[in-house]
């Protein structure tokens, strides 16, 4: 086993869980009603090791929409199907140093990276226009959802239509980003912007719980092989690229500090979720809706700090 004393390990996870439970900082996202109604007390942590040992505590079977936690997944699919050269001729690899939805492109007039809204919208255009272009929007939705499911070892992935409709209604900034990128000819030819935006909102509105998300994180930790089904879902080169950008850009404008303090690839979302990867060891998913001013889950960040205080999981521990 990759974690020999798993019971002892999970005892620590439980301690961290209760320590963070009493953290009442942060505010639940309020830009759409479905998110603003989320109970701020929801708090769940799930762990899945690369050899399939699992542990969960708290609200781990309550579904939430993936929001920005879908960004590394759609990016992974694009890499796997198109290769990094094609993908990165459209989108950069640089942290933006700005908010996740800032109206800004890099000096080449491309989105900075696939982990912020502009880059993720662009990745959606690549998936829609370049990966199996003959597919309708409906087929592309099924295709993507199935991919997410395989990453999660076949565990259920849902779709929240109310959130999708609200996202689309409350999307002035995202549309502004979409048009701004069209003005600068960022998209592949034949991109239909409205379809691409809908596809982006649909990816944000996919639904899962901590348990299945931890399996996704573990698939990434395991180089693209799902630990529960042993299916090779992604090429290891694609996973390497995804983890690299999660490490440098996954936590919005806290990414640099997170890389310094925690030293693990992670991706947060306005749902309050955090996808955390300990390469070659395990995947972790934490979910707690209250967010700090930068948009990261308060309890999730605290959990990661507790984790690396106790265990040498930081990329540059053990030197
Ligand atoms: N649906 C959200 C948006 O596009 C996702 C952003 C996020 O999770 N930070 O604004």
PDB file of C-alpha atoms and ligand atoms in Angstrom:
ATOM      1  CA  UNK A   1       0.000   0.000   0.000  1.00  0.00           C
ATOM      2  CA  UNK A   2       1.137   3.507  -0.778  1.00  0.00           C
ATOM      3  CA  UNK A   3      -0.037   4.597   2.707  1.00  0.00           C
ATOM      4  CA  UNK A   4       0.995   1.648   4.905  1.00  0.00           C
ATOM      5  CA  UNK A   5      -0.854   2.732   8.066  1.00  0.00           C
ATOM      6  CA  UNK A   6      -4.017   3.977   6.404  1.00  0.00           C
ATOM      7  CA  UNK A   7      -6.079   3.884   9.611  1.00  0.00           C
ATOM      8  CA  UNK A   8      -3.490   6.030  11.378  1.00  0.00           C
ATOM      9  CA  UNK A   9      -3.447   8.422   8.433  1.00  0.00           C
ATOM     10  CA  UNK A  10      -7.215   8.806   8.365  1.00  0.00           C
ATOM     11  CA  UNK A  11      -7.190   9.593  12.099  1.00  0.00           C
ATOM     12  CA  UNK A  12      -5.154  12.695  11.217  1.00  0.00           C
ATOM     13  CA  UNK A  13      -7.529  13.600   8.373  1.00  0.00           C
ATOM     14  CA  UNK A  14     -10.347  13.395  10.896  1.00  0.00           C
ATOM     15  CA  UNK A  15      -8.494  15.729  13.265  1.00  0.00           C
ATOM     16  CA  UNK A  16      -7.879  18.268  10.483  1.00  0.00           C
ATOM     17  CA  UNK A  17     -11.536  17.947   9.493  1.00  0.00           C
ATOM     18  CA  UNK A  18     -12.796  18.903  12.950  1.00  0.00           C
ATOM     19  CA  UNK A  19     -10.218  21.654  13.338  1.00  0.00           C
ATOM     20  CA  UNK A  20     -11.429  23.280  10.098  1.00  0.00           C
ATOM     21  CA  UNK A  21     -15.096  22.656  10.900  1.00  0.00           C
ATOM     22  CA  UNK A  22     -15.029  25.426  13.522  1.00  0.00           C
ATOM     23  CA  UNK A  23     -13.652  27.914  10.950  1.00  0.00           C
ATOM     24  CA  UNK A  24     -16.593  30.236  10.249  1.00  0.00           C
ATOM     25  CA  UNK A  25     -14.793  32.654   7.932  1.00  0.00           C
ATOM     26  CA  UNK A  26     -15.801  33.442   4.378  1.00  0.00           C
ATOM     27  CA  UNK A  27     -18.927  34.093   2.358  1.00  0.00           C
ATOM     28  CA  UNK A  28     -20.922  31.753   0.143  1.00  0.00           C
ATOM     29  CA  UNK A  29     -20.912  32.823  -3.551  1.00  0.00           C
ATOM     30  CA  UNK A  30     -23.933  35.015  -4.213  1.00  0.00           C
ATOM     31  CA  UNK A  31     -23.902  35.789  -7.958  1.00  0.00           C
ATOM     32  CA  UNK A  32     -26.628  33.224  -8.628  1.00  0.00           C
ATOM     33  CA  UNK A  33     -29.481  32.219  -6.271  1.00  0.00           C
ATOM     34  CA  UNK A  34     -28.725  28.476  -6.359  1.00  0.00           C
ATOM     35  CA  UNK A  35     -25.241  29.041  -4.946  1.00  0.00           C
ATOM     36  CA  UNK A  36     -26.260  31.752  -2.478  1.00  0.00           C
ATOM     37  CA  UNK A  37     -28.749  29.316  -0.919  1.00  0.00           C
ATOM     38  CA  UNK A  38     -25.979  26.824  -0.117  1.00  0.00           C
ATOM     39  CA  UNK A  39     -25.665  26.009   3.566  1.00  0.00           C
ATOM     40  CA  UNK A  40     -22.353  27.491   4.803  1.00  0.00           C
ATOM     41  CA  UNK A  41     -22.011  24.608   7.262  1.00  0.00           C
ATOM     42  CA  UNK A  42     -21.566  21.984   4.546  1.00  0.00           C
ATOM     43  CA  UNK A  43     -18.101  20.513   4.974  1.00  0.00           C
ATOM     44  CA  UNK A  44     -16.797  17.308   3.462  1.00  0.00           C
ATOM     45  CA  UNK A  45     -13.414  15.728   2.803  1.00  0.00           C
ATOM     46  CA  UNK A  46     -12.762  12.622   0.688  1.00  0.00           C
ATOM     47  CA  UNK A  47      -9.501  10.836   0.046  1.00  0.00           C
ATOM     48  CA  UNK A  48      -8.672   8.198  -2.574  1.00  0.00           C
ATOM     49  CA  UNK A  49      -5.166   6.771  -2.844  1.00  0.00           C
ATOM     50  CA  UNK A  50      -3.633   5.595  -6.107  1.00  0.00           C
ATOM     51  CA  UNK A  51      -4.103   2.026  -4.893  1.00  0.00           C
ATOM     52  CA  UNK A  52      -7.768   2.638  -4.192  1.00  0.00           C
ATOM     53  CA  UNK A  53      -7.867   3.067  -0.398  1.00  0.00           C
ATOM     54  CA  UNK A  54     -10.664   5.472   0.428  1.00  0.00           C
ATOM     55  CA  UNK A  55     -11.782   7.583   3.342  1.00  0.00           C
ATOM     56  CA  UNK A  56     -14.525  10.188   3.660  1.00  0.00           C
ATOM     57  CA  UNK A  57     -15.828  12.406   6.415  1.00  0.00           C
ATOM     58  CA  UNK A  58     -18.640  14.977   6.602  1.00  0.00           C
ATOM     59  CA  UNK A  59     -20.979  16.024   3.802  1.00  0.00           C
ATOM     60  CA  UNK A  60     -19.380  13.856   1.164  1.00  0.00           C
ATOM     61  CA  UNK A  61     -22.458  12.648  -0.684  1.00  0.00           C
ATOM     62  CA  UNK A  62     -24.199  16.016  -1.091  1.00  0.00           C
ATOM     63  CA  UNK A  63     -24.004  17.043  -4.759  1.00  0.00           C
ATOM     64  CA  UNK A  64     -22.643  20.444  -5.791  1.00  0.00           C
ATOM     65  CA  UNK A  65     -21.884  21.961  -9.197  1.00  0.00           C
ATOM     66  CA  UNK A  66     -18.251  21.717 -10.253  1.00  0.00           C
ATOM     67  CA  UNK A  67     -17.849  25.348 -11.384  1.00  0.00           C
ATOM     68  CA  UNK A  68     -14.155  26.070 -11.875  1.00  0.00           C
ATOM     69  CA  UNK A  69     -13.184  22.592 -10.686  1.00  0.00           C
ATOM     70  CA  UNK A  70     -14.247  21.538 -14.201  1.00  0.00           C
ATOM     71  CA  UNK A  71     -11.496  23.661 -15.774  1.00  0.00           C
ATOM     72  CA  UNK A  72      -8.595  21.194 -15.280  1.00  0.00           C
ATOM     73  CA  UNK A  73     -10.868  18.407 -16.565  1.00  0.00           C
ATOM     74  CA  UNK A  74     -11.869  20.086 -19.828  1.00  0.00           C
ATOM     75  CA  UNK A  75      -8.260  21.174 -20.280  1.00  0.00           C
ATOM     76  CA  UNK A  76      -7.157  17.559 -19.763  1.00  0.00           C
ATOM     77  CA  UNK A  77      -9.547  16.308 -22.436  1.00  0.00           C
ATOM     78  CA  UNK A  78      -8.358  18.982 -24.884  1.00  0.00           C
ATOM     79  CA  UNK A  79      -4.712  18.044 -24.258  1.00  0.00           C
ATOM     80  CA  UNK A  80      -5.413  14.362 -24.632  1.00  0.00           C
ATOM     81  CA  UNK A  81      -7.278  14.769 -27.906  1.00  0.00           C
ATOM     82  CA  UNK A  82      -5.355  17.627 -29.549  1.00  0.00           C
ATOM     83  CA  UNK A  83      -1.911  17.517 -27.934  1.00  0.00           C
ATOM     84  CA  UNK A  84      -0.216  20.361 -26.032  1.00  0.00           C
ATOM     85  CA  UNK A  85       1.139  22.123 -29.136  1.00  0.00           C
ATOM     86  CA  UNK A  86      -2.282  22.736 -30.626  1.00  0.00           C
ATOM     87  CA  UNK A  87      -3.892  23.632 -27.281  1.00  0.00           C
ATOM     88  CA  UNK A  88      -1.122  26.032 -26.328  1.00  0.00           C
ATOM     89  CA  UNK A  89      -1.133  27.789 -29.667  1.00  0.00           C
ATOM     90  CA  UNK A  90      -4.462  29.182 -28.371  1.00  0.00           C
ATOM     91  CA  UNK A  91      -3.919  29.577 -24.619  1.00  0.00           C
ATOM     92  CA  UNK A  92      -0.878  30.418 -22.479  1.00  0.00           C
ATOM     93  CA  UNK A  93       0.762  28.853 -19.425  1.00  0.00           C
ATOM     94  CA  UNK A  94       1.247  31.973 -17.335  1.00  0.00           C
ATOM     95  CA  UNK A  95      -0.540  32.952 -14.121  1.00  0.00           C
ATOM     96  CA  UNK A  96      -2.549  36.098 -14.821  1.00  0.00           C
ATOM     97  CA  UNK A  97      -1.935  37.699 -11.445  1.00  0.00           C
ATOM     98  CA  UNK A  98      -5.539  38.893 -11.614  1.00  0.00           C
ATOM     99  CA  UNK A  99      -9.023  37.820 -10.668  1.00  0.00           C
ATOM    100  CA  UNK A 100     -10.387  34.662 -12.335  1.00  0.00           C
ATOM    101  CA  UNK A 101     -12.853  36.628 -14.459  1.00  0.00           C
ATOM    102  CA  UNK A 102     -10.751  39.723 -15.145  1.00  0.00           C
ATOM    103  CA  UNK A 103     -11.243  41.208 -18.602  1.00  0.00           C
ATOM    104  CA  UNK A 104      -7.654  40.764 -19.675  1.00  0.00           C
ATOM    105  CA  UNK A 105      -5.557  38.810 -22.203  1.00  0.00           C
ATOM    106  CA  UNK A 106      -1.790  38.274 -22.269  1.00  0.00           C
ATOM    107  CA  UNK A 107       0.706  40.207 -24.422  1.00  0.00           C
ATOM    108  CA  UNK A 108      -0.037  37.862 -27.350  1.00  0.00           C
ATOM    109  CA  UNK A 109      -3.753  38.604 -26.954  1.00  0.00           C
ATOM    110  CA  UNK A 110      -4.410  35.045 -25.818  1.00  0.00           C
ATOM    111  CA  UNK A 111      -5.920  33.990 -22.490  1.00  0.00           C
ATOM    112  CA  UNK A 112      -3.218  33.614 -19.832  1.00  0.00           C
ATOM    113  CA  UNK A 113      -3.956  29.999 -18.889  1.00  0.00           C
ATOM    114  CA  UNK A 114      -6.760  27.384 -18.972  1.00  0.00           C
ATOM    115  CA  UNK A 115      -7.547  27.670 -15.242  1.00  0.00           C
ATOM    116  CA  UNK A 116      -9.211  31.086 -15.377  1.00  0.00           C
ATOM    117  CA  UNK A 117     -12.494  31.909 -17.105  1.00  0.00           C
ATOM    118  CA  UNK A 118     -11.090  33.300 -20.364  1.00  0.00           C
ATOM    119  CA  UNK A 119      -8.820  30.280 -20.830  1.00  0.00           C
ATOM    120  CA  UNK A 120     -11.530  27.808 -19.922  1.00  0.00           C
ATOM    121  CA  UNK A 121     -13.983  29.391 -22.371  1.00  0.00           C
ATOM    122  CA  UNK A 122     -11.266  29.124 -25.007  1.00  0.00           C
ATOM    123  CA  UNK A 123     -10.670  25.442 -24.143  1.00  0.00           C
ATOM    124  CA  UNK A 124     -14.410  24.870 -24.550  1.00  0.00           C
ATOM    125  CA  UNK A 125     -14.178  26.323 -28.065  1.00  0.00           C
ATOM    126  CA  UNK A 126     -11.331  23.886 -28.841  1.00  0.00           C
ATOM    127  CA  UNK A 127     -13.343  20.930 -27.535  1.00  0.00           C
ATOM    128  CA  UNK A 128     -16.388  22.064 -29.470  1.00  0.00           C
ATOM    129  CA  UNK A 129     -14.721  22.991 -32.768  1.00  0.00           C
ATOM    130  CA  UNK A 130     -11.589  20.812 -33.047  1.00  0.00           C
ATOM    131  CA  UNK A 131     -12.361  17.606 -31.088  1.00  0.00           C
ATOM    132  CA  UNK A 132     -14.886  15.620 -33.135  1.00  0.00           C
ATOM    133  CA  UNK A 133     -16.310  18.719 -34.874  1.00  0.00           C
ATOM    134  CA  UNK A 134     -19.159  16.674 -36.352  1.00  0.00           C
ATOM    135  CA  UNK A 135     -20.776  16.346 -32.919  1.00  0.00           C
ATOM    136  CA  UNK A 136     -23.813  18.448 -32.078  1.00  0.00           C
ATOM    137  CA  UNK A 137     -23.880  20.453 -28.851  1.00  0.00           C
ATOM    138  CA  UNK A 138     -25.993  17.680 -27.311  1.00  0.00           C
ATOM    139  CA  UNK A 139     -23.494  15.001 -28.321  1.00  0.00           C
ATOM    140  CA  UNK A 140     -20.602  17.101 -27.090  1.00  0.00           C
ATOM    141  CA  UNK A 141     -22.338  17.460 -23.718  1.00  0.00           C
ATOM    142  CA  UNK A 142     -22.729  13.659 -23.418  1.00  0.00           C
ATOM    143  CA  UNK A 143     -19.168  13.098 -24.583  1.00  0.00           C
ATOM    144  CA  UNK A 144     -17.793  15.456 -21.914  1.00  0.00           C
ATOM    145  CA  UNK A 145     -19.990  14.120 -19.138  1.00  0.00           C
ATOM    146  CA  UNK A 146     -18.913  10.573 -20.006  1.00  0.00           C
ATOM    147  CA  UNK A 147     -15.283  11.624 -19.856  1.00  0.00           C
ATOM    148  CA  UNK A 148     -15.845  13.132 -16.395  1.00  0.00           C
ATOM    149  CA  UNK A 149     -17.546   9.885 -15.365  1.00  0.00           C
ATOM    150  CA  UNK A 150     -14.614   7.774 -16.508  1.00  0.00           C
ATOM    151  CA  UNK A 151     -12.235  10.039 -14.603  1.00  0.00           C
ATOM    152  CA  UNK A 152     -14.427   9.389 -11.545  1.00  0.00           C
ATOM    153  CA  UNK A 153     -14.302   5.622 -12.003  1.00  0.00           C
ATOM    154  CA  UNK A 154     -17.885   5.395 -13.228  1.00  0.00           C
ATOM    155  CA  UNK A 155     -19.339   7.134 -10.191  1.00  0.00           C
ATOM    156  CA  UNK A 156     -22.348   9.269 -11.023  1.00  0.00           C
ATOM    157  CA  UNK A 157     -21.868  12.745 -12.475  1.00  0.00           C
ATOM    158  CA  UNK A 158     -24.993  14.855 -12.708  1.00  0.00           C
ATOM    159  CA  UNK A 159     -26.089  18.090 -14.296  1.00  0.00           C
ATOM    160  CA  UNK A 160     -27.892  20.929 -12.548  1.00  0.00           C
ATOM    161  CA  UNK A 161     -30.140  22.638 -15.075  1.00  0.00           C
ATOM    162  CA  UNK A 162     -31.231  25.437 -12.719  1.00  0.00           C
ATOM    163  CA  UNK A 163     -27.598  26.365 -12.145  1.00  0.00           C
ATOM    164  CA  UNK A 164     -26.929  26.200 -15.893  1.00  0.00           C
ATOM    165  CA  UNK A 165     -29.830  28.561 -16.626  1.00  0.00           C
ATOM    166  CA  UNK A 166     -28.732  30.943 -13.865  1.00  0.00           C
ATOM    167  CA  UNK A 167     -25.121  30.878 -15.008  1.00  0.00           C
ATOM    168  CA  UNK A 168     -26.246  31.830 -18.490  1.00  0.00           C
ATOM    169  CA  UNK A 169     -28.451  34.635 -17.135  1.00  0.00           C
ATOM    170  CA  UNK A 170     -25.795  36.092 -14.852  1.00  0.00           C
ATOM    171  CA  UNK A 171     -22.957  35.940 -17.326  1.00  0.00           C
ATOM    172  CA  UNK A 172     -22.306  39.504 -18.450  1.00  0.00           C
ATOM    173  CA  UNK A 173     -18.631  39.236 -17.593  1.00  0.00           C
ATOM    174  CA  UNK A 174     -18.230  35.836 -19.216  1.00  0.00           C
ATOM    175  CA  UNK A 175     -19.920  37.095 -22.394  1.00  0.00           C
ATOM    176  CA  UNK A 176     -17.684  40.151 -22.296  1.00  0.00           C
ATOM    177  CA  UNK A 177     -14.676  37.809 -22.129  1.00  0.00           C
ATOM    178  CA  UNK A 178     -16.140  35.737 -24.942  1.00  0.00           C
ATOM    179  CA  UNK A 179     -16.604  38.731 -27.248  1.00  0.00           C
ATOM    180  CA  UNK A 180     -13.274  40.272 -26.284  1.00  0.00           C
ATOM    181  CA  UNK A 181     -11.560  37.034 -27.351  1.00  0.00           C
ATOM    182  CA  UNK A 182     -13.535  36.972 -30.592  1.00  0.00           C
ATOM    183  CA  UNK A 183     -12.445  40.542 -31.312  1.00  0.00           C
ATOM    184  CA  UNK A 184      -8.851  39.327 -30.999  1.00  0.00           C
ATOM    185  CA  UNK A 185      -9.450  36.214 -33.122  1.00  0.00           C
ATOM    186  CA  UNK A 186      -8.578  33.875 -30.276  1.00  0.00           C
ATOM    187  CA  UNK A 187     -10.907  31.037 -31.346  1.00  0.00           C
ATOM    188  CA  UNK A 188     -10.422  28.394 -34.004  1.00  0.00           C
ATOM    189  CA  UNK A 189     -12.282  29.116 -37.236  1.00  0.00           C
ATOM    190  CA  UNK A 190     -15.921  28.015 -37.318  1.00  0.00           C
ATOM    191  CA  UNK A 191     -16.393  28.643 -33.607  1.00  0.00           C
ATOM    192  CA  UNK A 192     -19.955  29.653 -32.820  1.00  0.00           C
ATOM    193  CA  UNK A 193     -19.566  31.837 -29.762  1.00  0.00           C
ATOM    194  CA  UNK A 194     -23.023  31.256 -28.329  1.00  0.00           C
ATOM    195  CA  UNK A 195     -22.605  27.461 -28.502  1.00  0.00           C
ATOM    196  CA  UNK A 196     -19.189  27.736 -26.945  1.00  0.00           C
ATOM    197  CA  UNK A 197     -20.505  29.863 -24.053  1.00  0.00           C
ATOM    198  CA  UNK A 198     -23.358  27.422 -23.457  1.00  0.00           C
ATOM    199  CA  UNK A 199     -20.894  24.560 -23.387  1.00  0.00           C
ATOM    200  CA  UNK A 200     -18.761  26.441 -20.828  1.00  0.00           C
ATOM    201  CA  UNK A 201     -21.819  27.051 -18.584  1.00  0.00           C
ATOM    202  CA  UNK A 202     -22.756  23.379 -18.934  1.00  0.00           C
ATOM    203  CA  UNK A 203     -19.302  22.260 -17.811  1.00  0.00           C
ATOM    204  CA  UNK A 204     -19.588  24.583 -14.768  1.00  0.00           C
ATOM    205  CA  UNK A 205     -23.022  23.097 -14.017  1.00  0.00           C
ATOM    206  CA  UNK A 206     -21.968  19.441 -13.951  1.00  0.00           C
ATOM    207  CA  UNK A 207     -22.679  17.992 -10.549  1.00  0.00           C
ATOM    208  CA  UNK A 208     -20.781  15.569  -8.323  1.00  0.00           C
ATOM    209  CA  UNK A 209     -19.978  14.928  -4.668  1.00  0.00           C
ATOM    210  CA  UNK A 210     -16.730  14.816  -2.689  1.00  0.00           C
ATOM    211  CA  UNK A 211     -16.429  11.050  -3.008  1.00  0.00           C
ATOM    212  CA  UNK A 212     -16.475  10.933  -6.807  1.00  0.00           C
ATOM    213  CA  UNK A 213     -14.344  14.065  -7.091  1.00  0.00           C
ATOM    214  CA  UNK A 214     -11.693  12.427  -4.886  1.00  0.00           C
ATOM    215  CA  UNK A 215     -11.529   9.578  -7.417  1.00  0.00           C
ATOM    216  CA  UNK A 216     -10.975  12.145 -10.199  1.00  0.00           C
ATOM    217  CA  UNK A 217      -8.173  13.712  -8.165  1.00  0.00           C
ATOM    218  CA  UNK A 218      -6.707  10.238  -7.648  1.00  0.00           C
ATOM    219  CA  UNK A 219      -6.845   9.539 -11.399  1.00  0.00           C
ATOM    220  CA  UNK A 220      -4.717  12.653 -11.868  1.00  0.00           C
ATOM    221  CA  UNK A 221      -2.405  11.575  -9.013  1.00  0.00           C
ATOM    222  CA  UNK A 222      -2.029   8.234 -10.762  1.00  0.00           C
ATOM    223  CA  UNK A 223      -0.916   9.597 -14.138  1.00  0.00           C
ATOM    224  CA  UNK A 224      -4.315   9.197 -15.789  1.00  0.00           C
ATOM    225  CA  UNK A 225      -5.142   5.638 -14.700  1.00  0.00           C
ATOM    226  CA  UNK A 226      -8.283   5.565 -12.581  1.00  0.00           C
ATOM    227  CA  UNK A 227      -7.384   3.702  -9.361  1.00  0.00           C
ATOM    228  CA  UNK A 228     -10.837   2.194  -8.879  1.00  0.00           C
ATOM    229  CA  UNK A 229     -11.376   0.863 -12.427  1.00  0.00           C
ATOM    230  CA  UNK A 230      -7.760   0.658 -13.626  1.00  0.00           C
ATOM    231  CA  UNK A 231      -8.839   2.284 -16.887  1.00  0.00           C
ATOM    232  CA  UNK A 232      -6.272   4.522 -18.573  1.00  0.00           C
ATOM    233  CA  UNK A 233      -8.414   7.624 -19.055  1.00  0.00           C
ATOM    234  CA  UNK A 234      -5.717  10.184 -19.853  1.00  0.00           C
ATOM    235  CA  UNK A 235      -2.193  10.059 -21.255  1.00  0.00           C
ATOM    236  CA  UNK A 236       0.417  10.654 -18.571  1.00  0.00           C
ATOM    237  CA  UNK A 237       1.821  13.568 -20.602  1.00  0.00           C
ATOM    238  CA  UNK A 238      -1.583  15.264 -20.508  1.00  0.00           C
ATOM    239  CA  UNK A 239      -1.768  14.755 -16.754  1.00  0.00           C
ATOM    240  CA  UNK A 240       1.699  16.228 -16.304  1.00  0.00           C
ATOM    241  CA  UNK A 241       0.603  19.392 -18.132  1.00  0.00           C
ATOM    242  CA  UNK A 242      -2.648  19.645 -16.158  1.00  0.00           C
ATOM    243  CA  UNK A 243      -0.823  19.295 -12.837  1.00  0.00           C
ATOM    244  CA  UNK A 244       1.810  21.845 -13.857  1.00  0.00           C
ATOM    245  CA  UNK A 245      -0.831  24.492 -14.495  1.00  0.00           C
ATOM    246  CA  UNK A 246      -2.871  23.544 -11.428  1.00  0.00           C
ATOM    247  CA  UNK A 247       0.313  24.090  -9.443  1.00  0.00           C
ATOM    248  CA  UNK A 248       1.001  27.550 -10.878  1.00  0.00           C
ATOM    249  CA  UNK A 249      -2.518  28.802 -11.697  1.00  0.00           C
ATOM    250  CA  UNK A 250      -5.110  26.636  -9.930  1.00  0.00           C
ATOM    251  CA  UNK A 251      -5.952  28.802  -6.930  1.00  0.00           C
ATOM    252  CA  UNK A 252      -6.791  32.092  -8.670  1.00  0.00           C
ATOM    253  CA  UNK A 253      -4.750  34.999  -7.424  1.00  0.00           C
ATOM    254  CA  UNK A 254      -3.615  32.973  -4.414  1.00  0.00           C
ATOM    255  CA  UNK A 255      -1.796  30.450  -6.631  1.00  0.00           C
ATOM    256  CA  UNK A 256       1.692  31.717  -5.832  1.00  0.00           C
ATOM    257  CA  UNK A 257       1.114  31.727  -2.087  1.00  0.00           C
ATOM    258  CA  UNK A 258      -0.546  28.326  -2.246  1.00  0.00           C
ATOM    259  CA  UNK A 259       2.378  26.882  -4.220  1.00  0.00           C
ATOM    260  CA  UNK A 260       4.726  28.324  -1.603  1.00  0.00           C
ATOM    261  CA  UNK A 261       2.855  27.249   1.514  1.00  0.00           C
ATOM    262  CA  UNK A 262       1.264  23.974   0.407  1.00  0.00           C
ATOM    263  CA  UNK A 263       3.273  23.029  -2.673  1.00  0.00           C
ATOM    264  CA  UNK A 264       0.622  20.808  -4.259  1.00  0.00           C
ATOM    265  CA  UNK A 265      -1.322  21.098  -7.520  1.00  0.00           C
ATOM    266  CA  UNK A 266      -4.906  22.077  -6.702  1.00  0.00           C
ATOM    267  CA  UNK A 267      -7.949  23.680  -8.314  1.00  0.00           C
ATOM    268  CA  UNK A 268     -10.700  25.561  -6.544  1.00  0.00           C
ATOM    269  CA  UNK A 269     -14.150  26.668  -7.682  1.00  0.00           C
ATOM    270  CA  UNK A 270     -16.847  29.104  -6.516  1.00  0.00           C
ATOM    271  CA  UNK A 271     -18.852  26.081  -5.381  1.00  0.00           C
ATOM    272  CA  UNK A 272     -16.346  25.862  -2.510  1.00  0.00           C
ATOM    273  CA  UNK A 273     -14.708  22.729  -3.834  1.00  0.00           C
ATOM    274  CA  UNK A 274     -10.999  22.037  -4.008  1.00  0.00           C
ATOM    275  CA  UNK A 275      -9.404  19.313  -6.098  1.00  0.00           C
ATOM    276  CA  UNK A 276      -6.038  18.455  -4.526  1.00  0.00           C
ATOM    277  CA  UNK A 277      -3.477  16.099  -6.048  1.00  0.00           C
ATOM    278  CA  UNK A 278      -0.564  14.461  -4.269  1.00  0.00           C
ATOM    279  CA  UNK A 279       1.252  12.975  -7.277  1.00  0.00           C
ATOM    280  CA  UNK A 280       1.872   9.226  -7.030  1.00  0.00           C
ATOM    281  CA  UNK A 281       0.127   9.086  -3.657  1.00  0.00           C
ATOM    282  CA  UNK A 282      -3.509  10.198  -3.581  1.00  0.00           C
ATOM    283  CA  UNK A 283      -6.265  12.548  -4.610  1.00  0.00           C
ATOM    284  CA  UNK A 284      -8.209  14.617  -2.097  1.00  0.00           C
ATOM    285  CA  UNK A 285     -11.366  16.631  -2.534  1.00  0.00           C
ATOM    286  CA  UNK A 286     -12.637  19.136   0.010  1.00  0.00           C
ATOM    287  CA  UNK A 287     -15.953  20.962  -0.177  1.00  0.00           C
ATOM    288  CA  UNK A 288     -17.167  23.853   1.933  1.00  0.00           C
ATOM    289  CA  UNK A 289     -19.107  26.744   0.332  1.00  0.00           C
ATOM    290  CA  UNK A 290     -17.779  29.805   2.254  1.00  0.00           C
ATOM    291  CA  UNK A 291     -15.099  31.555   0.169  1.00  0.00           C
ATOM    292  CA  UNK A 292     -12.342  34.022   1.007  1.00  0.00           C
ATOM    293  CA  UNK A 293     -12.110  37.326  -0.924  1.00  0.00           C
ATOM    294  CA  UNK A 294     -10.067  35.665  -3.699  1.00  0.00           C
ATOM    295  CA  UNK A 295     -12.693  32.957  -4.249  1.00  0.00           C
ATOM    296  CA  UNK A 296     -11.068  29.980  -2.537  1.00  0.00           C
ATOM    297  CA  UNK A 297     -12.769  27.830   0.089  1.00  0.00           C
ATOM    298  CA  UNK A 298     -11.702  29.003   3.558  1.00  0.00           C
ATOM    299  CA  UNK A 299     -11.916  25.559   5.138  1.00  0.00           C
ATOM    300  CA  UNK A 300     -10.280  23.956   2.097  1.00  0.00           C
ATOM    301  CA  UNK A 301      -7.229  26.218   2.330  1.00  0.00           C
ATOM    302  CA  UNK A 302      -6.942  25.653   6.067  1.00  0.00           C
ATOM    303  CA  UNK A 303      -7.217  21.901   5.536  1.00  0.00           C
ATOM    304  CA  UNK A 304      -4.304  21.924   3.086  1.00  0.00           C
ATOM    305  CA  UNK A 305      -2.181  23.926   5.477  1.00  0.00           C
ATOM    306  CA  UNK A 306      -2.907  21.467   8.299  1.00  0.00           C
ATOM    307  CA  UNK A 307      -2.127  18.573   5.966  1.00  0.00           C
ATOM    308  CA  UNK A 308       1.346  19.746   4.981  1.00  0.00           C
ATOM    309  CA  UNK A 309       2.139  20.834   8.529  1.00  0.00           C
ATOM    310  CA  UNK A 310       1.751  17.209   9.613  1.00  0.00           C
ATOM    311  CA  UNK A 311       2.853  15.321   6.480  1.00  0.00           C
ATOM    312  CA  UNK A 312       5.723  15.957   4.093  1.00  0.00           C
ATOM    313  CA  UNK A 313       3.515  16.258   1.000  1.00  0.00           C
ATOM    314  CA  UNK A 314       4.860  19.651  -0.084  1.00  0.00           C
ATOM    315  CA  UNK A 315       6.633  19.234  -3.451  1.00  0.00           C
ATOM    316  CA  UNK A 316       9.894  20.412  -1.888  1.00  0.00           C
ATOM    317  CA  UNK A 317       9.774  18.547   1.397  1.00  0.00           C
ATOM    318  CA  UNK A 318      12.322  15.734   1.727  1.00  0.00           C
ATOM    319  CA  UNK A 319      15.237  17.530   0.124  1.00  0.00           C
TER     320      UNK A 319
HETATM  321  N1  LIG B   1     -19.395  29.634 -13.255  1.00  0.00           N
HETATM  322  C1  LIG B   1     -18.379  30.471 -12.704  1.00  0.00           C
HETATM  323  C2  LIG B   1     -18.078  31.619 -13.654  1.00  0.00           C
HETATM  324  O1  LIG B   1     -17.891  31.368 -14.815  1.00  0.00           O
HETATM  325  C3  LIG B   1     -17.153  29.664 -12.458  1.00  0.00           C
HETATM  326  C4  LIG B   1     -16.052  30.496 -11.907  1.00  0.00           C
HETATM  327  C5  LIG B   1     -15.413  29.908 -10.699  1.00  0.00           C
HETATM  328  O2  LIG B   1     -15.716  28.837 -10.189  1.00  0.00           O
HETATM  329  N2  LIG B   1     -14.509  30.683 -10.179  1.00  0.00           N
HETATM  330  O3  LIG B   1     -18.047  32.779 -13.272  1.00  0.00           O
END
